[in-house]
Amino acid sequence: MPSTNTSDVRSRARTADEERPDARPEKGPLRQWLEAFGFALVVVLVLRMFIFALFTIPTPSMERNLLVGDYLYVSKLHYGPRMPMSVGIPFIQSWSVPGVEFPYTRLPGFGEVERGDAVVFNYPPDTGPIDRRMHYIKRVMGMPGDSIAVRDKVVFIDGKAYPLGYGMQQNWLVTKENARYQLPRPRREELAISSIQPTSDARIVRMVATPDAIKEIADLPWIERIQPEITQQPQASLYPGDRGYTRDNYGPIFIPKKGATVELTADNWPIYGPVIDRYENRNARQMTESTFAIDGQETTEYTFQQNYYFVMGDNRDNSQDSRFWGYVPEDHIVGKAVATYFSRSPSSVVPRFSRILRGIDDASVFREESVMTQLPDNVTP
């Protein structure tokens, strides 16, 4: 039997394949790279749309729980992925195709928004398609159907007090026995005190700190008294304006709930009118002192079509939140911030290793026994 050269057989087979009219040409390196890149891009877009999003903290409004330079993992599965509401270029948040918008739709999620959640949302006062508006992060304090008020810095929900929680901070006025006494810098850094500023009285300094830090400072022998700094001057910039509210004494106001019907009055129209017009997409206007029109129909009441939330920053005296611009509509919510995957101070090249892969507290920030109830006698809560 004549011998057969194996290499000749393989060569003839390749030649036959190449001569077939339907034979596919080999992919070049550039085509292979483009296909791999395209596949990876599709995977990233699907993950970003339905699973999670990544954000960074640009401002100190959530300190000390979230710091400037924290990079956050935001879960879209907790509340359900929100379907796209506009068409635009991926990863370019501020641009979309003009005039192309889709109705709000959210897929089922693991659960619902809860009090204490740190949520990422599209900034309500912004313009343009909802999902293209600027991203904000705050903590949910008021739930749909709640009545919320602030009294001397303490938040009250339906009459129940929610004192400053774990990792939250505010302004305090600290009175010293002698103006020369100073807190050493290492101790200040250990207590994570954000700021110490002088006041018109040399013995009193304004300190931005958490209740835990204040508890430690109050035990120093040269500290006479510590009290929250209460803003007395009404601020017209607060929502809804011209109510005599301050950031420390605010409300009470009702938080709209889906299906809840409210009676419209001249007193509450400045609160509900903008919500109905802007977020419920109805043509709402006040006709006379006691009459109102929704989509041209005169009415004295309105039933809300979606849920709303009242959010606040953990850094209570350095936060532009619902006290200033109002409610967060449900269709503006992106997801729940669940962990920091990386962190680095803007003034340093060294990562903050202790904050990498660190979970973000939700309702646990409101500990069963608040530190505010454990402060020494020389601290006015």
Short mmCIF file of C-alpha atoms in Angstrom, two decimals:
data_model
loop_
_atom_site.label_atom_id
_atom_site.label_comp_id
_atom_site.label_asym_id
_atom_site.label_seq_id
_atom_site.Cartn_x
_atom_site.Cartn_y
_atom_site.Cartn_z
CA MET A 1 0.00 0.00 0.00
CA PRO A 2 1.51 3.36 -0.98
CA SER A 3 2.31 5.68 1.92
CA THR A 4 0.44 8.94 2.38
CA ASN A 5 2.19 12.11 3.46
CA THR A 6 0.08 13.62 6.31
CA SER A 7 1.23 17.18 5.64
CA ASP A 8 0.22 16.86 1.97
CA VAL A 9 -3.26 15.74 3.01
CA ARG A 10 -3.69 18.68 5.36
CA SER A 11 -2.39 21.08 2.72
CA ARG A 12 -4.86 19.73 0.13
CA ALA A 13 -7.67 20.05 2.70
CA ARG A 14 -6.84 23.68 3.40
CA THR A 15 -6.65 24.38 -0.33
CA ALA A 16 -10.05 22.80 -0.85
CA ASP A 17 -11.57 24.89 1.93
CA GLU A 18 -10.07 28.06 0.50
CA GLU A 19 -11.50 27.26 -2.94
CA ARG A 20 -15.07 26.80 -1.53
CA PRO A 21 -17.20 29.82 -2.51
CA ASP A 22 -18.71 30.10 0.97
CA ALA A 23 -15.41 29.86 2.85
CA ARG A 24 -14.91 32.65 5.40
CA PRO A 25 -11.67 34.63 5.22
CA GLU A 26 -9.51 34.64 8.31
CA LYS A 27 -10.11 37.60 10.63
CA GLY A 28 -7.34 40.11 10.77
CA PRO A 29 -5.93 41.36 14.11
CA LEU A 30 -7.75 44.69 13.79
CA ARG A 31 -11.12 43.03 13.22
CA GLN A 32 -10.59 40.67 16.14
CA TRP A 33 -9.70 43.61 18.38
CA LEU A 34 -12.76 45.61 17.27
CA GLU A 35 -15.09 42.66 17.87
CA ALA A 36 -13.65 42.07 21.33
CA PHE A 37 -13.97 45.77 22.15
CA GLY A 38 -17.56 45.86 20.86
CA PHE A 39 -18.53 42.82 22.93
CA ALA A 40 -16.93 44.30 26.06
CA LEU A 41 -18.73 47.60 25.47
CA VAL A 42 -22.10 45.85 25.17
CA VAL A 43 -21.45 43.93 28.40
CA VAL A 44 -20.50 47.13 30.24
CA LEU A 45 -23.57 48.96 28.96
CA VAL A 46 -25.88 46.12 30.02
CA LEU A 47 -24.28 45.95 33.48
CA ARG A 48 -24.47 49.73 33.83
CA MET A 49 -28.10 49.84 32.73
CA PHE A 50 -29.48 46.94 34.74
CA ILE A 51 -27.06 45.95 37.52
CA PHE A 52 -24.94 48.76 38.95
CA ALA A 53 -23.38 52.16 38.40
CA LEU A 54 -20.18 53.73 39.69
CA PHE A 55 -20.05 57.24 41.14
CA THR A 56 -17.61 59.41 43.04
CA ILE A 57 -18.30 61.81 45.93
CA PRO A 58 -17.42 65.39 44.83
CA THR A 59 -18.63 67.40 47.86
CA PRO A 60 -18.57 67.03 51.68
CA SER A 61 -22.37 67.02 52.11
CA MET A 62 -22.39 63.38 53.33
CA GLU A 63 -19.43 63.54 55.72
CA ARG A 64 -18.39 61.77 57.85
CA ASN A 65 -20.05 58.68 56.44
CA LEU A 66 -19.01 59.42 52.86
CA LEU A 67 -15.91 61.47 52.11
CA VAL A 68 -14.84 63.52 49.13
CA GLY A 69 -12.89 61.11 46.94
CA ASP A 70 -14.94 58.02 47.81
CA TYR A 71 -15.81 55.91 44.78
CA LEU A 72 -19.20 54.24 45.19
CA TYR A 73 -20.82 51.07 43.96
CA VAL A 74 -24.50 51.88 43.42
CA SER A 75 -26.89 48.95 43.09
CA LYS A 76 -29.74 49.25 40.62
CA LEU A 77 -31.12 45.86 41.62
CA HIS A 78 -32.25 46.94 45.09
CA TYR A 79 -35.07 49.16 43.81
CA GLY A 80 -35.24 47.70 40.31
CA PRO A 81 -33.41 48.91 37.19
CA ARG A 82 -34.88 52.06 35.69
CA MET A 83 -35.28 51.77 31.94
CA PRO A 84 -33.72 54.49 29.75
CA MET A 85 -35.77 57.65 29.49
CA SER A 86 -33.74 59.28 26.71
CA VAL A 87 -31.35 58.47 23.87
CA GLY A 88 -27.77 59.70 24.08
CA ILE A 89 -24.11 58.82 23.88
CA PRO A 90 -23.10 56.27 26.53
CA PHE A 91 -21.07 57.68 29.44
CA ILE A 92 -21.83 61.28 28.39
CA GLN A 93 -24.41 62.24 30.98
CA SER A 94 -25.21 65.77 29.85
CA TRP A 95 -26.18 65.12 26.19
CA SER A 96 -29.18 63.40 24.63
CA VAL A 97 -31.14 63.48 21.39
CA PRO A 98 -33.48 66.50 21.67
CA GLY A 99 -37.17 65.71 21.82
CA VAL A 100 -36.74 61.95 22.34
CA GLU A 101 -37.98 60.88 25.77
CA PHE A 102 -39.58 57.68 27.05
CA PRO A 103 -42.08 57.19 29.89
CA TYR A 104 -40.83 56.11 33.29
CA THR A 105 -40.58 52.32 33.68
CA ARG A 106 -38.80 50.38 36.43
CA LEU A 107 -38.21 46.63 36.48
CA PRO A 108 -38.85 44.67 39.70
CA GLY A 109 -36.08 44.89 42.30
CA PHE A 110 -35.03 43.26 45.57
CA GLY A 111 -37.02 45.72 47.67
CA GLU A 112 -38.10 49.32 48.04
CA VAL A 113 -36.56 52.56 49.22
CA GLU A 114 -36.31 52.64 53.02
CA ARG A 115 -35.63 55.36 55.56
CA GLY A 116 -31.91 55.71 56.10
CA ASP A 117 -30.89 54.51 52.63
CA ALA A 118 -28.15 56.47 50.91
CA VAL A 119 -29.64 56.95 47.45
CA VAL A 120 -28.25 58.29 44.18
CA PHE A 121 -30.78 60.26 42.15
CA ASN A 122 -31.03 62.74 39.33
CA TYR A 123 -31.12 66.30 40.68
CA PRO A 124 -34.80 67.33 40.50
CA PRO A 125 -34.37 71.09 39.84
CA ASP A 126 -32.15 70.32 36.83
CA THR A 127 -33.51 70.57 33.27
CA GLY A 128 -33.60 68.12 30.40
CA PRO A 129 -34.53 64.42 30.35
CA ILE A 130 -34.69 62.99 33.86
CA ASP A 131 -31.99 60.35 33.38
CA ARG A 132 -29.60 62.95 31.97
CA ARG A 133 -29.76 65.30 34.93
CA MET A 134 -26.92 65.73 37.41
CA HIS A 135 -26.41 62.96 39.94
CA TYR A 136 -26.77 63.64 43.67
CA ILE A 137 -26.45 61.43 46.72
CA LYS A 138 -28.30 62.03 50.00
CA ARG A 139 -29.90 60.00 52.78
CA VAL A 140 -33.63 59.30 52.83
CA MET A 141 -35.19 60.85 55.94
CA GLY A 142 -38.84 61.29 54.97
CA MET A 143 -40.89 58.55 53.31
CA PRO A 144 -44.02 58.94 51.18
CA GLY A 145 -46.97 59.87 53.39
CA ASP A 146 -44.79 61.16 56.25
CA SER A 147 -45.02 64.57 57.85
CA ILE A 148 -41.50 65.88 58.38
CA ALA A 149 -40.22 68.78 60.47
CA VAL A 150 -36.93 70.00 61.90
CA ARG A 151 -36.88 71.53 65.38
CA ASP A 152 -33.59 72.99 66.63
CA LYS A 153 -31.71 70.67 64.25
CA VAL A 154 -33.58 67.52 65.32
CA VAL A 155 -35.61 65.80 62.59
CA PHE A 156 -39.13 64.74 63.53
CA ILE A 157 -41.09 62.22 61.46
CA ASP A 158 -44.79 62.13 62.36
CA GLY A 159 -43.79 63.50 65.76
CA LYS A 160 -41.02 60.95 66.38
CA ALA A 161 -37.52 62.37 66.90
CA TYR A 162 -34.60 61.16 64.79
CA PRO A 163 -31.52 62.69 66.45
CA LEU A 164 -28.26 62.99 64.56
CA GLY A 165 -27.17 59.44 63.69
CA TYR A 166 -23.88 57.60 63.49
CA GLY A 167 -21.30 59.35 61.33
CA MET A 168 -23.48 62.44 60.83
CA GLN A 169 -22.15 65.84 61.80
CA GLN A 170 -23.28 69.41 62.37
CA ASN A 171 -22.08 72.78 63.65
CA TRP A 172 -21.47 73.11 67.42
CA LEU A 173 -20.54 76.12 69.53
CA VAL A 174 -17.81 75.10 71.96
CA THR A 175 -17.10 77.38 74.94
CA LYS A 176 -13.60 77.12 76.47
CA GLU A 177 -12.44 78.30 79.89
CA ASN A 178 -9.63 80.22 78.25
CA ALA A 179 -9.28 81.36 74.66
CA ARG A 180 -5.68 80.08 74.56
CA TYR A 181 -6.69 76.45 74.90
CA GLN A 182 -6.46 74.60 71.59
CA LEU A 183 -7.19 71.05 70.55
CA PRO A 184 -3.92 69.47 69.30
CA ARG A 185 -3.94 68.61 65.60
CA PRO A 186 -3.30 64.86 66.13
CA ARG A 187 -6.28 64.69 68.49
CA ARG A 188 -8.40 66.69 66.06
CA GLU A 189 -7.52 64.26 63.25
CA GLU A 190 -8.18 61.29 65.51
CA LEU A 191 -11.70 62.59 66.20
CA ALA A 192 -12.21 63.42 62.49
CA ILE A 193 -13.26 67.01 63.24
CA SER A 194 -13.92 68.67 59.91
CA SER A 195 -13.46 72.29 60.92
CA ILE A 196 -12.77 74.61 63.85
CA GLN A 197 -13.48 78.31 63.26
CA PRO A 198 -13.34 81.37 65.54
CA THR A 199 -16.41 83.40 66.46
CA SER A 200 -16.83 86.96 67.73
CA ASP A 201 -16.18 85.64 71.25
CA ALA A 202 -12.57 84.50 71.62
CA ARG A 203 -13.59 81.75 74.04
CA ILE A 204 -16.16 80.24 71.67
CA VAL A 205 -15.28 78.33 68.52
CA ARG A 206 -17.54 76.86 65.85
CA MET A 207 -16.78 73.17 65.42
CA VAL A 208 -18.04 70.75 62.76
CA ALA A 209 -18.12 67.34 64.39
CA THR A 210 -20.09 64.15 64.96
CA PRO A 211 -21.87 63.48 68.28
CA ASP A 212 -19.23 60.83 69.07
CA ALA A 213 -16.46 63.41 68.72
CA ILE A 214 -18.40 65.93 70.83
CA LYS A 215 -18.82 63.34 73.55
CA GLU A 216 -15.03 62.97 73.72
CA ILE A 217 -14.35 66.72 73.61
CA ALA A 218 -16.88 67.45 76.35
CA ASP A 219 -14.77 65.40 78.78
CA LEU A 220 -11.78 67.74 78.40
CA PRO A 221 -11.26 69.70 81.66
CA TRP A 222 -11.08 73.09 79.91
CA ILE A 223 -14.41 72.76 78.08
CA GLU A 224 -17.20 74.70 79.78
CA ARG A 225 -20.13 74.14 77.46
CA ILE A 226 -21.10 72.74 74.05
CA GLN A 227 -24.33 73.47 72.22
CA PRO A 228 -25.62 73.08 68.67
CA GLU A 229 -25.40 76.21 66.55
CA ILE A 230 -29.01 77.08 65.72
CA THR A 231 -29.64 79.32 62.72
CA GLN A 232 -32.23 81.94 63.61
CA GLN A 233 -32.40 83.99 60.42
CA PRO A 234 -35.17 82.81 58.03
CA GLN A 235 -33.89 81.75 54.63
CA ALA A 236 -35.97 82.58 51.56
CA SER A 237 -33.94 80.02 49.57
CA LEU A 238 -35.58 77.14 51.45
CA TYR A 239 -38.44 75.17 49.90
CA PRO A 240 -41.12 76.33 49.29
CA GLY A 241 -39.88 79.84 50.19
CA ASP A 242 -41.26 82.73 52.22
CA ARG A 243 -42.37 80.48 55.09
CA GLY A 244 -39.96 81.81 57.70
CA TYR A 245 -38.14 78.46 57.71
CA THR A 246 -34.47 78.01 58.56
CA ARG A 247 -32.37 74.93 57.92
CA ASP A 248 -32.59 74.16 61.67
CA ASN A 249 -36.31 74.90 62.13
CA TYR A 250 -38.23 73.69 59.12
CA GLY A 251 -41.77 72.53 58.34
CA PRO A 252 -43.76 70.51 59.04
CA ILE A 253 -44.66 69.55 55.48
CA PHE A 254 -46.41 66.48 54.09
CA ILE A 255 -44.50 64.21 51.71
CA PRO A 256 -46.70 63.18 48.76
CA LYS A 257 -47.52 59.49 48.38
CA LYS A 258 -48.82 57.64 45.33
CA GLY A 259 -52.58 57.46 45.59
CA ALA A 260 -52.80 60.07 48.35
CA THR A 261 -55.35 62.83 47.76
CA VAL A 262 -54.76 66.29 49.18
CA GLU A 263 -57.04 69.25 49.38
CA LEU A 264 -55.57 72.20 47.50
CA THR A 265 -55.48 75.50 49.39
CA ALA A 266 -53.77 78.83 49.01
CA ASP A 267 -51.52 77.83 51.90
CA ASN A 268 -50.26 74.52 50.49
CA TRP A 269 -50.29 75.42 46.80
CA PRO A 270 -46.66 76.71 46.93
CA ILE A 271 -45.71 73.21 48.15
CA TYR A 272 -47.81 71.02 45.88
CA GLY A 273 -48.30 73.22 42.82
CA PRO A 274 -44.70 72.90 41.55
CA VAL A 275 -44.75 69.14 42.23
CA ILE A 276 -47.94 68.62 40.23
CA ASP A 277 -46.75 70.81 37.38
CA ARG A 278 -43.12 69.69 37.13
CA TYR A 279 -42.97 66.09 38.35
CA GLU A 280 -46.52 64.88 37.65
CA ASN A 281 -46.42 66.49 34.18
CA ARG A 282 -49.77 68.22 34.61
CA ASN A 283 -50.65 71.76 33.68
CA ALA A 284 -51.27 73.12 37.18
CA ARG A 285 -52.11 76.72 37.99
CA GLN A 286 -53.83 78.76 40.66
CA MET A 287 -56.79 80.69 39.27
CA THR A 288 -57.94 82.65 42.31
CA GLU A 289 -57.21 82.66 46.03
CA SER A 290 -59.22 79.46 46.48
CA THR A 291 -59.59 77.89 43.01
CA PHE A 292 -57.11 75.80 41.05
CA ALA A 293 -56.97 74.19 37.64
CA ILE A 294 -55.29 70.93 36.61
CA ASP A 295 -55.06 70.45 32.82
CA GLY A 296 -57.68 73.14 32.42
CA GLN A 297 -60.18 71.52 34.78
CA GLU A 298 -61.09 73.43 37.93
CA THR A 299 -60.55 71.35 41.06
CA THR A 300 -60.04 71.63 44.81
CA GLU A 301 -58.03 68.42 45.28
CA TYR A 302 -55.35 66.30 43.64
CA THR A 303 -54.31 62.62 43.79
CA PHE A 304 -50.57 62.01 43.37
CA GLN A 305 -49.39 59.57 40.72
CA GLN A 306 -46.02 58.58 42.21
CA ASN A 307 -44.11 58.46 45.49
CA TYR A 308 -41.83 61.22 46.76
CA TYR A 309 -38.99 61.29 49.28
CA PHE A 310 -37.40 63.89 51.54
CA VAL A 311 -33.61 63.55 51.57
CA MET A 312 -30.93 65.21 53.69
CA GLY A 313 -27.14 65.22 53.82
CA ASP A 314 -25.28 63.64 56.73
CA ASN A 315 -23.28 66.88 57.02
CA ARG A 316 -26.41 68.74 58.07
CA ASP A 317 -25.08 72.31 57.97
CA ASN A 318 -23.24 71.90 54.68
CA SER A 319 -25.80 70.20 52.48
CA GLN A 320 -28.09 71.44 49.71
CA ASP A 321 -30.92 68.97 50.13
CA SER A 322 -34.71 68.70 50.22
CA ARG A 323 -34.89 71.60 52.65
CA PHE A 324 -33.70 73.82 49.80
CA TRP A 325 -35.26 72.37 46.63
CA GLY A 326 -38.02 70.00 47.72
CA TYR A 327 -38.87 66.36 47.17
CA VAL A 328 -37.16 63.61 45.17
CA PRO A 329 -39.70 61.94 42.84
CA GLU A 330 -39.52 58.16 42.56
CA ASP A 331 -38.75 58.33 38.84
CA HIS A 332 -35.57 60.32 39.62
CA ILE A 333 -34.01 57.59 41.79
CA VAL A 334 -31.08 55.73 40.21
CA GLY A 335 -30.15 53.23 42.92
CA LYS A 336 -28.87 52.52 46.41
CA ALA A 337 -25.26 53.25 47.39
CA VAL A 338 -24.05 50.04 49.02
CA ALA A 339 -20.24 50.19 49.21
CA THR A 340 -17.09 52.20 48.49
CA TYR A 341 -14.87 50.25 46.11
CA PHE A 342 -12.03 52.79 46.26
CA SER A 343 -11.17 55.99 48.12
CA ARG A 344 -8.50 58.64 47.86
CA SER A 345 -8.28 62.15 49.27
CA PRO A 346 -8.08 64.80 46.51
CA SER A 347 -4.98 66.17 48.29
CA SER A 348 -3.11 62.87 48.34
CA VAL A 349 -1.95 60.19 45.91
CA VAL A 350 -2.16 57.48 48.56
CA PRO A 351 -5.47 55.58 48.72
CA ARG A 352 -7.46 55.50 51.94
CA PHE A 353 -7.09 51.75 52.34
CA SER A 354 -9.43 51.56 55.35
CA ARG A 355 -12.33 52.73 53.15
CA ILE A 356 -11.79 50.34 50.24
CA LEU A 357 -14.59 47.75 49.91
CA ARG A 358 -16.38 49.29 52.87
CA GLY A 359 -20.14 48.96 53.19
CA ILE A 360 -22.37 52.04 53.47
CA ASP A 361 -24.72 52.20 56.45
CA ASP A 362 -28.43 52.54 55.81
CA ALA A 363 -31.00 52.49 58.63
CA SER A 364 -28.24 51.38 61.02
CA VAL A 365 -27.09 55.00 61.24
CA PHE A 366 -30.05 55.52 63.57
CA ARG A 367 -28.72 53.46 66.44
CA GLU A 368 -31.16 52.18 69.05
CA GLU A 369 -29.62 54.44 71.68
CA SER A 370 -28.48 57.63 70.01
CA VAL A 371 -25.21 59.21 71.12
CA MET A 372 -27.21 62.42 71.43
CA THR A 373 -28.91 60.94 74.49
CA GLN A 374 -25.56 60.04 76.06
CA LEU A 375 -23.88 63.43 75.95
CA PRO A 376 -22.44 64.85 79.20
CA ASP A 377 -24.27 67.49 81.21
CA ASN A 378 -22.19 70.33 79.76
CA VAL A 379 -23.53 69.56 76.25
CA THR A 380 -26.91 70.92 75.23
CA PRO A 381 -28.44 68.33 72.84
#
